[in-house]
Amino acid sequence: MIKETLISQFQNRETPFYFYDMDILRKTISKIKAANTYGFHVHYAIKANANKEILTCLFDAGFGADCVSGNEISKAIQMGVQPSKIAFAGVGKTDKEIITALEAGIFSFNCESLPELQVIDELAGKLNKTAPVAIRINPNVDPKTHKFITTGLTENKFGFNHQDLTKLAALLKSLKNIQLTGIHFHIGSQITDIEVFKELSLKVNAFSDWFEEQGLKLEHINMGGGLGIDYQNPETNTFADFEAYFAAFHKHLKLKQGQELHVELGRSVVAQCGHLITRVLYLKEGQSKNFLITDAGMTELIRPMLYQAYHAISNLTSKQEEHAYDIVGPICESTDVFATNLWLSEAKRGDLLAIHSAGAYGEVMASQYNLRDLVTSCTSDNFRS
Ligand SMILES: *Cc1c(COP(=O)(O)O)cnc(C)c1O
């Protein structure tokens, strides 16, 4: 999976660090493009990974940007994304962020509540602008993923609920500085059951009809992201099923005359190209367990601790008989555990381990807790093979 020639070059680099395999990223991009035979607009959700080389690759490929903060909008613009390809979501947009987006002239504010709509209208009025708004609706669809990354159930904080919609229609007609352009959905992440996207599409059709009945015209439908990847078998199943994902929308979503479809993929684009490379510091024999203590911890990759996420791990240095280990970081927290009872080639101090599928929601969530150095990264383009 990671070439031997690279592993020998890793030896000379200070650990821990993120390694991005640009070959995998480029292949993923090609697969997305090949699968999107329908002309859907694909945005990349910057929050999944904002590494400069990765963003360059994705924006050069023509993806739009899905942003969840003012700084992500600024970053996208700085990277050359046209404002007309930038969507802005989030339940807590600040005045400053809204002004940034208004001044940039973005494609769409994906608006999540009645009070937010009023604030955007007010700020747009002050700047003498009209804000293009898509209404994020919480469709109450169970994405069948982990509860910590579910966003589209009535109990979640995201989007408008069904009972707000009547009020919304009246408000939209009264606000002078808002132009309704679409509706938006994003029900969760790491969705691996494609049937979920069918179920979502059927609900979206009903919402779309409802808006039309109210005399509210929708230029676009934004289905969000959420497509999952195979964390168990990154090597044999490296790419998400983009064909099935796009086909589900093509088949089940009823677009009206002139309506365009947008999607916002994050994880499925960048997860598999990233590996966190860490060194074994100590082997510690416990009462009933063998601990492998690594120089990476939750400060570099927090997903296992935050979402109970699984990541495959391999020993890059040794190909010995496998043993069961608890792989733990150096941080002063009992939850600083990457894996329990994981079978791994017998390890010794100094061995390099790769924590796979770490390209999404990895480096972007790094912290300096315990006053540690912020994790660094490199890409395959930085190495000679
Ligand atoms: C995070 C996010 C995405 C991307 O989700 P993935 O699961 O990484 O594909 C898309 N849209 C919105 C609004 C988001 O918040």
mmCIF file of C-alpha atoms in Angstrom, residues 3-385:
data_model
loop_
_atom_site.group_PDB
_atom_site.id
_atom_site.type_symbol
_atom_site.label_atom_id
_atom_site.label_comp_id
_atom_site.label_asym_id
_atom_site.label_seq_id
_atom_site.Cartn_x
_atom_site.Cartn_y
_atom_site.Cartn_z
ATOM 1 C CA LYS A 3 5.790 1.702 -1.357
ATOM 2 C CA GLU A 4 8.966 0.286 0.196
ATOM 3 C CA THR A 5 11.061 3.072 -1.320
ATOM 4 C CA LEU A 6 8.908 5.600 0.481
ATOM 5 C CA ILE A 7 9.112 3.769 3.789
ATOM 6 C CA SER A 8 12.894 3.982 3.762
ATOM 7 C CA GLN A 9 12.626 7.749 3.174
ATOM 8 C CA PHE A 10 10.129 8.052 6.042
ATOM 9 C CA GLN A 11 12.878 6.807 8.385
ATOM 10 C CA ASN A 12 14.659 10.132 8.149
ATOM 11 C CA ARG A 13 11.635 12.245 8.902
ATOM 12 C CA GLU A 14 10.527 13.388 12.311
ATOM 13 C CA THR A 15 7.331 11.610 13.369
ATOM 14 C CA PRO A 16 4.394 11.846 13.650
ATOM 15 C CA PHE A 17 3.331 13.233 10.284
ATOM 16 C CA TYR A 18 0.559 12.912 7.748
ATOM 17 C CA PHE A 19 1.462 11.364 4.433
ATOM 18 C CA TYR A 20 -0.834 12.006 1.460
ATOM 19 C CA ASP A 21 -0.637 9.698 -1.525
ATOM 20 C CA MET A 22 -1.450 12.042 -4.410
ATOM 21 C CA ASP A 23 -1.784 9.120 -6.780
ATOM 22 C CA ILE A 24 -4.747 7.846 -4.765
ATOM 23 C CA LEU A 25 -6.230 11.337 -4.602
ATOM 24 C CA ARG A 26 -5.933 11.802 -8.365
ATOM 25 C CA LYS A 27 -7.488 8.399 -8.985
ATOM 26 C CA THR A 28 -10.356 9.275 -6.658
ATOM 27 C CA ILE A 29 -10.957 12.527 -8.527
ATOM 28 C CA SER A 30 -10.966 10.666 -11.861
ATOM 29 C CA LYS A 31 -13.476 8.167 -10.513
ATOM 30 C CA ILE A 32 -15.789 10.927 -9.322
ATOM 31 C CA LYS A 33 -15.633 12.636 -12.681
ATOM 32 C CA ALA A 34 -16.178 9.410 -14.590
ATOM 33 C CA ALA A 35 -19.164 8.489 -12.397
ATOM 34 C CA ASN A 36 -20.790 11.911 -12.717
ATOM 35 C CA THR A 37 -22.198 11.436 -16.194
ATOM 36 C CA TYR A 38 -25.216 13.562 -15.259
ATOM 37 C CA GLY A 39 -23.581 16.978 -15.065
ATOM 38 C CA PHE A 40 -24.227 17.374 -11.315
ATOM 39 C CA HIS A 41 -22.219 20.133 -9.622
ATOM 40 C CA VAL A 42 -19.669 18.659 -7.231
ATOM 41 C CA HIS A 43 -18.454 20.747 -4.311
ATOM 42 C CA TYR A 44 -15.657 19.635 -2.028
ATOM 43 C CA ALA A 45 -16.283 20.093 1.710
ATOM 44 C CA ILE A 46 -13.119 21.894 2.808
ATOM 45 C CA LYS A 47 -13.556 20.972 6.451
ATOM 46 C CA ALA A 48 -12.557 17.362 5.682
ATOM 47 C CA ASN A 49 -9.013 18.362 4.735
ATOM 48 C CA ALA A 50 -7.671 21.840 4.022
ATOM 49 C CA ASN A 51 -4.109 20.850 3.118
ATOM 50 C CA LYS A 52 -2.843 23.187 0.424
ATOM 51 C CA GLU A 53 -1.633 20.521 -2.028
ATOM 52 C CA ILE A 54 -4.888 18.633 -1.663
ATOM 53 C CA LEU A 55 -7.010 21.734 -2.184
ATOM 54 C CA THR A 56 -4.952 22.697 -5.224
ATOM 55 C CA CYS A 57 -5.520 19.274 -6.747
ATOM 56 C CA LEU A 58 -9.277 19.376 -6.088
ATOM 57 C CA PHE A 59 -9.883 22.931 -7.212
ATOM 58 C CA ASP A 60 -7.726 22.456 -10.325
ATOM 59 C CA ALA A 61 -10.059 19.557 -11.093
ATOM 60 C CA GLY A 62 -12.934 22.045 -11.093
ATOM 61 C CA PHE A 63 -14.742 21.186 -7.859
ATOM 62 C CA GLY A 64 -16.661 23.942 -6.135
ATOM 63 C CA ALA A 65 -16.248 24.519 -2.397
ATOM 64 C CA ASP A 66 -18.538 23.747 0.507
ATOM 65 C CA CYS A 67 -17.585 25.968 3.428
ATOM 66 C CA VAL A 68 -18.676 26.011 7.051
ATOM 67 C CA SER A 69 -16.826 29.128 8.212
ATOM 68 C CA GLY A 70 -15.770 32.537 6.978
ATOM 69 C CA ASN A 71 -12.153 31.445 6.979
ATOM 70 C CA GLU A 72 -12.973 28.479 4.742
ATOM 71 C CA ILE A 73 -14.626 30.903 2.317
ATOM 72 C CA SER A 74 -11.540 33.142 2.351
ATOM 73 C CA LYS A 75 -9.328 30.106 1.853
ATOM 74 C CA ALA A 76 -11.370 28.893 -1.120
ATOM 75 C CA ILE A 77 -11.206 32.300 -2.760
ATOM 76 C CA GLN A 78 -7.490 32.531 -2.055
ATOM 77 C CA MET A 79 -7.078 29.148 -3.767
ATOM 78 C CA GLY A 80 -8.796 30.472 -6.865
ATOM 79 C CA VAL A 81 -12.305 29.071 -6.463
ATOM 80 C CA GLN A 82 -14.883 31.300 -8.116
ATOM 81 C CA PRO A 83 -17.312 32.725 -5.547
ATOM 82 C CA SER A 84 -20.143 31.469 -7.746
ATOM 83 C CA LYS A 85 -19.025 27.922 -6.825
ATOM 84 C CA ILE A 86 -18.973 28.441 -3.041
ATOM 85 C CA ALA A 87 -21.741 27.268 -0.711
ATOM 86 C CA PHE A 88 -21.787 28.289 2.955
ATOM 87 C CA ALA A 89 -23.457 26.079 5.583
ATOM 88 C CA GLY A 90 -23.460 26.000 9.378
ATOM 89 C CA VAL A 91 -25.932 26.550 12.224
ATOM 90 C CA GLY A 92 -23.950 29.370 13.794
ATOM 91 C CA LYS A 93 -22.854 31.813 11.121
ATOM 92 C CA THR A 94 -21.529 34.988 12.755
ATOM 93 C CA ASP A 95 -22.228 38.495 11.443
ATOM 94 C CA LYS A 96 -18.589 38.775 10.389
ATOM 95 C CA GLU A 97 -18.762 35.525 8.429
ATOM 96 C CA ILE A 98 -22.026 36.510 6.752
ATOM 97 C CA ILE A 99 -20.484 39.831 5.707
ATOM 98 C CA THR A 100 -17.411 38.033 4.308
ATOM 99 C CA ALA A 101 -19.710 35.828 2.240
ATOM 100 C CA LEU A 102 -21.911 38.732 1.086
ATOM 101 C CA GLU A 103 -18.924 40.763 0.005
ATOM 102 C CA ALA A 104 -17.428 37.794 -1.845
ATOM 103 C CA GLY A 105 -20.713 37.179 -3.669
ATOM 104 C CA ILE A 106 -20.973 33.455 -3.009
ATOM 105 C CA PHE A 107 -23.284 30.983 -4.739
ATOM 106 C CA SER A 108 -25.445 30.155 -1.746
ATOM 107 C CA PHE A 109 -26.012 30.668 1.958
ATOM 108 C CA ASN A 110 -27.312 27.340 3.159
ATOM 109 C CA CYS A 111 -29.537 28.741 5.844
ATOM 110 C CA GLU A 112 -30.456 26.694 8.907
ATOM 111 C CA SER A 113 -33.013 28.689 10.941
ATOM 112 C CA LEU A 114 -35.600 31.509 10.869
ATOM 113 C CA PRO A 115 -33.496 33.901 12.991
ATOM 114 C CA GLU A 116 -30.467 33.294 10.769
ATOM 115 C CA LEU A 117 -32.552 34.172 7.715
ATOM 116 C CA GLN A 118 -33.555 37.467 9.339
ATOM 117 C CA VAL A 119 -29.950 38.339 10.189
ATOM 118 C CA ILE A 120 -28.740 37.572 6.658
ATOM 119 C CA ASP A 121 -31.552 39.743 5.270
ATOM 120 C CA GLU A 122 -30.647 42.608 7.589
ATOM 121 C CA LEU A 123 -26.905 42.463 6.842
ATOM 122 C CA ALA A 124 -27.520 42.138 3.088
ATOM 123 C CA GLY A 125 -29.764 45.210 3.259
ATOM 124 C CA LYS A 126 -27.024 47.226 4.967
ATOM 125 C CA LEU A 127 -24.563 46.264 2.233
ATOM 126 C CA ASN A 128 -27.134 46.911 -0.447
ATOM 127 C CA LYS A 129 -26.934 43.341 -1.659
ATOM 128 C CA THR A 130 -29.289 40.446 -2.255
ATOM 129 C CA ALA A 131 -28.294 37.215 -0.527
ATOM 130 C CA PRO A 132 -28.880 33.974 -2.448
ATOM 131 C CA VAL A 133 -30.263 31.497 0.053
ATOM 132 C CA ALA A 134 -30.902 27.763 0.031
ATOM 133 C CA ILE A 135 -32.964 26.415 2.901
ATOM 134 C CA ARG A 136 -31.349 23.546 4.753
ATOM 135 C CA ILE A 137 -34.109 21.174 5.686
ATOM 136 C CA ASN A 138 -33.831 18.444 8.237
ATOM 137 C CA PRO A 139 -35.702 15.630 6.471
ATOM 138 C CA ASN A 140 -35.706 13.214 9.410
ATOM 139 C CA VAL A 141 -33.937 10.457 7.485
ATOM 140 C CA ASP A 142 -31.857 7.985 9.458
ATOM 141 C CA PRO A 143 -28.465 7.763 7.712
ATOM 142 C CA LYS A 144 -27.670 4.462 9.498
ATOM 143 C CA THR A 145 -24.274 5.681 10.568
ATOM 144 C CA HIS A 146 -22.754 6.394 13.986
ATOM 145 C CA LYS A 147 -24.993 8.584 16.160
ATOM 146 C CA PHE A 148 -22.154 11.075 16.677
ATOM 147 C CA ILE A 149 -22.074 11.861 12.936
ATOM 148 C CA THR A 150 -25.818 11.867 12.283
ATOM 149 C CA THR A 151 -27.198 15.285 11.349
ATOM 150 C CA GLY A 152 -30.545 14.732 9.647
ATOM 151 C CA LEU A 153 -32.795 13.498 12.462
ATOM 152 C CA THR A 154 -35.343 15.740 14.198
ATOM 153 C CA GLU A 155 -33.276 15.549 17.386
ATOM 154 C CA ASN A 156 -30.189 17.060 15.651
ATOM 155 C CA LYS A 157 -29.429 20.787 15.694
ATOM 156 C CA PHE A 158 -29.111 21.132 11.909
ATOM 157 C CA GLY A 159 -31.594 22.598 9.427
ATOM 158 C CA PHE A 160 -35.275 23.590 9.448
ATOM 159 C CA ASN A 161 -37.738 21.091 10.825
ATOM 160 C CA HIS A 162 -40.974 20.265 9.095
ATOM 161 C CA GLN A 163 -43.076 22.369 11.457
ATOM 162 C CA ASP A 164 -41.055 25.536 10.699
ATOM 163 C CA LEU A 165 -41.794 25.444 6.995
ATOM 164 C CA THR A 166 -45.140 27.268 6.976
ATOM 165 C CA LYS A 167 -43.622 30.171 8.893
ATOM 166 C CA LEU A 168 -40.644 30.023 6.560
ATOM 167 C CA ALA A 169 -42.742 30.437 3.414
ATOM 168 C CA ALA A 170 -44.365 33.580 4.822
ATOM 169 C CA LEU A 171 -41.037 34.993 5.989
ATOM 170 C CA LEU A 172 -39.331 34.343 2.648
ATOM 171 C CA LYS A 173 -41.999 36.370 0.894
ATOM 172 C CA SER A 174 -41.551 39.301 3.270
ATOM 173 C CA LEU A 175 -37.749 39.549 3.330
ATOM 174 C CA LYS A 176 -36.532 42.022 0.732
ATOM 175 C CA ASN A 177 -32.816 41.241 0.602
ATOM 176 C CA ILE A 178 -33.018 37.471 0.327
ATOM 177 C CA GLN A 179 -33.474 35.494 -2.811
ATOM 178 C CA LEU A 180 -34.495 31.886 -2.379
ATOM 179 C CA THR A 181 -32.476 29.808 -4.814
ATOM 180 C CA GLY A 182 -32.659 26.251 -3.545
ATOM 181 C CA ILE A 183 -33.038 23.668 -0.831
ATOM 182 C CA HIS A 184 -30.206 21.861 0.916
ATOM 183 C CA PHE A 185 -29.858 18.564 2.755
ATOM 184 C CA HIS A 186 -26.968 16.940 4.580
ATOM 185 C CA ILE A 187 -28.069 14.111 6.831
ATOM 186 C CA GLY A 188 -24.820 12.708 8.174
ATOM 187 C CA SER A 189 -21.455 11.293 7.337
ATOM 188 C CA GLN A 190 -19.899 7.889 6.650
ATOM 189 C CA ILE A 191 -23.107 6.658 4.992
ATOM 190 C CA THR A 192 -22.375 3.302 3.381
ATOM 191 C CA ASP A 193 -25.934 2.151 2.675
ATOM 192 C CA ILE A 194 -26.856 3.619 -0.723
ATOM 193 C CA GLU A 195 -30.554 2.958 0.020
ATOM 194 C CA VAL A 196 -30.312 5.895 2.426
ATOM 195 C CA PHE A 197 -29.754 8.233 -0.536
ATOM 196 C CA LYS A 198 -32.811 6.770 -2.240
ATOM 197 C CA GLU A 199 -34.904 7.371 0.865
ATOM 198 C CA LEU A 200 -33.535 10.902 1.081
ATOM 199 C CA SER A 201 -34.321 11.563 -2.599
ATOM 200 C CA LEU A 202 -37.950 10.537 -2.136
ATOM 201 C CA LYS A 203 -38.328 12.937 0.803
ATOM 202 C CA VAL A 204 -36.615 15.693 -1.158
ATOM 203 C CA ASN A 205 -39.120 15.261 -4.006
ATOM 204 C CA ALA A 206 -41.949 15.944 -1.549
ATOM 205 C CA PHE A 207 -40.233 19.071 -0.191
ATOM 206 C CA SER A 208 -39.532 20.283 -3.707
ATOM 207 C CA ASP A 209 -43.235 19.895 -4.619
ATOM 208 C CA TRP A 210 -44.233 21.744 -1.468
ATOM 209 C CA PHE A 211 -42.079 24.759 -2.347
ATOM 210 C CA GLU A 212 -43.533 24.830 -5.814
ATOM 211 C CA GLU A 213 -47.062 24.740 -4.385
ATOM 212 C CA GLN A 214 -46.170 27.789 -2.296
ATOM 213 C CA GLY A 215 -45.098 29.610 -5.434
ATOM 214 C CA LEU A 216 -41.455 29.433 -4.360
ATOM 215 C CA LYS A 217 -39.226 28.552 -7.279
ATOM 216 C CA LEU A 218 -36.100 26.469 -6.686
ATOM 217 C CA GLU A 219 -33.178 26.768 -9.071
ATOM 218 C CA HIS A 220 -31.150 24.085 -7.378
ATOM 219 C CA ILE A 221 -31.291 21.122 -5.055
ATOM 220 C CA ASN A 222 -28.241 20.456 -2.902
ATOM 221 C CA MET A 223 -28.022 16.905 -1.573
ATOM 222 C CA GLY A 224 -24.997 17.509 0.694
ATOM 223 C CA GLY A 225 -22.307 14.919 1.207
ATOM 224 C CA GLY A 226 -22.002 11.965 3.524
ATOM 225 C CA LEU A 227 -20.851 9.167 1.249
ATOM 226 C CA GLY A 228 -18.839 6.722 3.355
ATOM 227 C CA ILE A 229 -15.626 4.806 2.776
ATOM 228 C CA ASP A 230 -14.361 1.367 3.781
ATOM 229 C CA TYR A 231 -12.274 1.866 6.914
ATOM 230 C CA GLN A 232 -11.934 -1.919 7.366
ATOM 231 C CA ASN A 233 -10.391 -2.668 3.967
ATOM 232 C CA PRO A 234 -8.683 0.455 2.673
ATOM 233 C CA GLU A 235 -6.267 -1.504 0.525
ATOM 234 C CA THR A 236 -8.728 -3.735 -1.314
ATOM 235 C CA ASN A 237 -11.652 -1.294 -1.390
ATOM 236 C CA THR A 238 -10.000 2.072 -1.779
ATOM 237 C CA PHE A 239 -12.697 4.006 -3.618
ATOM 238 C CA ALA A 240 -16.247 4.756 -2.587
ATOM 239 C CA ASP A 241 -18.987 3.660 -4.940
ATOM 240 C CA PHE A 242 -19.439 7.006 -6.672
ATOM 241 C CA GLU A 243 -21.395 5.397 -9.539
ATOM 242 C CA ALA A 244 -24.053 4.079 -7.167
ATOM 243 C CA TYR A 245 -24.151 7.392 -5.287
ATOM 244 C CA PHE A 246 -24.777 9.539 -8.368
ATOM 245 C CA ALA A 247 -27.067 6.930 -9.909
ATOM 246 C CA ALA A 248 -29.281 6.949 -6.800
ATOM 247 C CA PHE A 249 -29.962 10.663 -7.308
ATOM 248 C CA HIS A 250 -30.344 10.328 -11.042
ATOM 249 C CA LYS A 251 -32.858 7.562 -10.578
ATOM 250 C CA HIS A 252 -34.900 8.758 -7.609
ATOM 251 C CA LEU A 253 -34.690 12.515 -7.546
ATOM 252 C CA LYS A 254 -37.239 14.332 -9.670
ATOM 253 C CA LEU A 255 -35.606 17.520 -10.846
ATOM 254 C CA LYS A 256 -38.015 20.077 -12.219
ATOM 255 C CA GLN A 257 -37.465 21.955 -15.468
ATOM 256 C CA GLY A 258 -34.179 23.850 -15.320
ATOM 257 C CA GLN A 259 -33.289 22.685 -11.791
ATOM 258 C CA GLU A 260 -29.653 21.829 -11.111
ATOM 259 C CA LEU A 261 -28.295 19.308 -8.653
ATOM 260 C CA HIS A 262 -25.382 19.962 -6.310
ATOM 261 C CA VAL A 263 -23.529 17.550 -4.021
ATOM 262 C CA GLU A 264 -20.865 18.242 -1.405
ATOM 263 C CA LEU A 265 -18.445 15.385 -0.899
ATOM 264 C CA GLY A 266 -15.797 15.461 1.798
ATOM 265 C CA ARG A 267 -14.701 12.214 3.378
ATOM 266 C CA SER A 268 -15.095 10.030 0.291
ATOM 267 C CA VAL A 269 -12.756 12.317 -1.662
ATOM 268 C CA VAL A 270 -9.814 12.541 0.718
ATOM 269 C CA ALA A 271 -9.990 9.844 3.412
ATOM 270 C CA GLN A 272 -8.109 7.062 1.679
ATOM 271 C CA CYS A 273 -5.204 9.116 0.377
ATOM 272 C CA GLY A 274 -4.054 9.987 3.913
ATOM 273 C CA HIS A 275 -2.020 7.982 6.439
ATOM 274 C CA LEU A 276 -0.786 9.108 9.809
ATOM 275 C CA ILE A 277 2.802 7.888 10.192
ATOM 276 C CA THR A 278 3.920 7.359 13.768
ATOM 277 C CA ARG A 279 6.806 5.676 15.553
ATOM 278 C CA VAL A 280 6.608 3.134 18.347
ATOM 279 C CA LEU A 281 8.086 4.671 21.470
ATOM 280 C CA TYR A 282 7.605 1.884 23.970
ATOM 281 C CA LEU A 283 6.220 -1.566 24.339
ATOM 282 C CA LYS A 284 4.625 -1.937 27.710
ATOM 283 C CA GLU A 285 3.393 -5.221 29.054
ATOM 284 C CA GLY A 286 0.273 -4.763 31.142
ATOM 285 C CA GLN A 287 -1.553 -7.257 33.365
ATOM 286 C CA SER A 288 -3.614 -8.665 30.554
ATOM 287 C CA LYS A 289 -2.608 -6.538 27.607
ATOM 288 C CA ASN A 290 0.343 -5.426 25.560
ATOM 289 C CA PHE A 291 0.430 -1.687 25.042
ATOM 290 C CA LEU A 292 2.182 -0.149 22.092
ATOM 291 C CA ILE A 293 2.847 3.471 22.923
ATOM 292 C CA THR A 294 3.202 5.628 19.821
ATOM 293 C CA ASP A 295 4.458 9.162 19.347
ATOM 294 C CA ALA A 296 1.117 10.149 17.783
ATOM 295 C CA GLY A 297 -1.964 10.588 19.895
ATOM 296 C CA MET A 298 -5.342 12.262 19.916
ATOM 297 C CA THR A 299 -3.629 15.580 19.176
ATOM 298 C CA GLU A 300 -2.808 14.278 15.688
ATOM 299 C CA LEU A 301 -5.842 12.072 14.996
ATOM 300 C CA ILE A 302 -8.840 12.399 17.279
ATOM 301 C CA ARG A 303 -11.406 10.354 15.353
ATOM 302 C CA PRO A 304 -11.034 7.139 17.368
ATOM 303 C CA MET A 305 -11.469 9.099 20.611
ATOM 304 C CA LEU A 306 -14.176 11.497 19.384
ATOM 305 C CA TYR A 307 -16.371 9.153 17.341
ATOM 306 C CA GLN A 308 -15.261 5.688 18.435
ATOM 307 C CA ALA A 309 -13.933 5.386 14.886
ATOM 308 C CA TYR A 310 -11.967 2.425 13.595
ATOM 309 C CA HIS A 311 -8.783 2.867 11.570
ATOM 310 C CA ALA A 312 -6.748 0.031 10.116
ATOM 311 C CA ILE A 313 -3.135 0.178 11.301
ATOM 312 C CA SER A 314 -0.076 -1.549 9.921
ATOM 313 C CA ASN A 315 3.527 -1.929 10.907
ATOM 314 C CA LEU A 316 5.634 -0.539 8.069
ATOM 315 C CA THR A 317 8.934 -1.718 9.495
ATOM 316 C CA SER A 318 8.383 -5.333 10.342
ATOM 317 C CA LYS A 319 6.565 -8.229 8.733
ATOM 318 C CA GLN A 320 6.795 -10.604 11.708
ATOM 319 C CA GLU A 321 4.186 -12.837 13.203
ATOM 320 C CA GLU A 322 1.167 -10.885 14.413
ATOM 321 C CA HIS A 323 0.343 -10.102 18.026
ATOM 322 C CA ALA A 324 -2.602 -8.384 19.677
ATOM 323 C CA TYR A 325 -1.867 -4.892 20.939
ATOM 324 C CA ASP A 326 -3.610 -1.921 22.434
ATOM 325 C CA ILE A 327 -2.204 0.975 20.474
ATOM 326 C CA VAL A 328 -2.162 4.095 22.587
ATOM 327 C CA GLY A 329 -0.857 7.635 22.326
ATOM 328 C CA PRO A 330 1.289 9.626 24.750
ATOM 329 C CA ILE A 331 -1.369 12.171 25.786
ATOM 330 C CA CYS A 332 -2.431 12.405 29.420
ATOM 331 C CA GLU A 333 -5.970 11.121 28.811
ATOM 332 C CA SER A 334 -7.253 7.585 29.255
ATOM 333 C CA THR A 335 -9.236 7.921 26.034
ATOM 334 C CA ASP A 336 -6.032 8.432 24.044
ATOM 335 C CA VAL A 337 -6.340 5.005 22.413
ATOM 336 C CA PHE A 338 -6.184 4.294 18.676
ATOM 337 C CA ALA A 339 -7.129 0.625 18.839
ATOM 338 C CA THR A 340 -7.709 -2.147 21.332
ATOM 339 C CA ASN A 341 -6.796 -5.744 20.677
ATOM 340 C CA LEU A 342 -5.539 -5.014 17.196
ATOM 341 C CA TRP A 343 -3.460 -7.666 15.453
ATOM 342 C CA LEU A 344 -0.226 -6.240 14.150
ATOM 343 C CA SER A 345 3.187 -7.540 13.081
ATOM 344 C CA GLU A 346 5.328 -7.879 16.175
ATOM 345 C CA ALA A 347 6.556 -4.400 16.991
ATOM 346 C CA LYS A 348 9.601 -2.979 18.670
ATOM 347 C CA ARG A 349 10.768 0.472 19.668
ATOM 348 C CA GLY A 350 11.444 2.588 16.585
ATOM 349 C CA ASP A 351 9.106 0.756 14.210
ATOM 350 C CA LEU A 352 7.034 2.950 11.941
ATOM 351 C CA LEU A 353 3.288 2.413 11.977
ATOM 352 C CA ALA A 354 0.784 3.735 9.465
ATOM 353 C CA ILE A 355 -2.721 4.591 10.624
ATOM 354 C CA HIS A 356 -4.710 4.324 7.408
ATOM 355 C CA SER A 357 -7.731 6.140 5.974
ATOM 356 C CA ALA A 358 -6.744 9.249 7.900
ATOM 357 C CA GLY A 359 -7.058 11.813 5.111
ATOM 358 C CA ALA A 360 -10.477 13.088 6.207
ATOM 359 C CA TYR A 361 -11.123 14.784 9.544
ATOM 360 C CA GLY A 362 -7.563 14.020 10.612
ATOM 361 C CA GLU A 363 -5.020 16.797 10.170
ATOM 362 C CA VAL A 364 -7.743 19.478 10.244
ATOM 363 C CA MET A 365 -8.698 18.472 13.776
ATOM 364 C CA ALA A 366 -5.140 18.424 15.110
ATOM 365 C CA SER A 367 -4.482 20.365 18.296
ATOM 366 C CA GLN A 368 -1.580 21.373 20.480
ATOM 367 C CA TYR A 369 -3.012 19.954 23.697
ATOM 368 C CA ASN A 370 -0.180 19.191 26.158
ATOM 369 C CA LEU A 371 1.685 21.952 24.266
ATOM 370 C CA ARG A 372 2.676 19.494 21.604
ATOM 371 C CA ASP A 373 4.003 20.540 18.215
ATOM 372 C CA LEU A 374 1.291 20.838 15.596
ATOM 373 C CA VAL A 375 1.458 17.790 13.328
ATOM 374 C CA THR A 376 3.150 18.269 9.952
ATOM 375 C CA SER A 377 2.386 16.702 6.608
ATOM 376 C CA CYS A 378 3.946 15.780 3.287
ATOM 377 C CA THR A 379 2.701 14.309 0.042
ATOM 378 C CA SER A 380 4.019 11.643 -2.308
ATOM 379 C CA ASP A 381 5.017 14.491 -4.651
ATOM 380 C CA ASN A 382 7.638 15.505 -2.061
ATOM 381 C CA PHE A 383 9.476 12.190 -2.399
ATOM 382 C CA ARG A 384 11.469 10.647 -5.201
ATOM 383 C CA SER A 385 10.480 7.086 -5.964
#
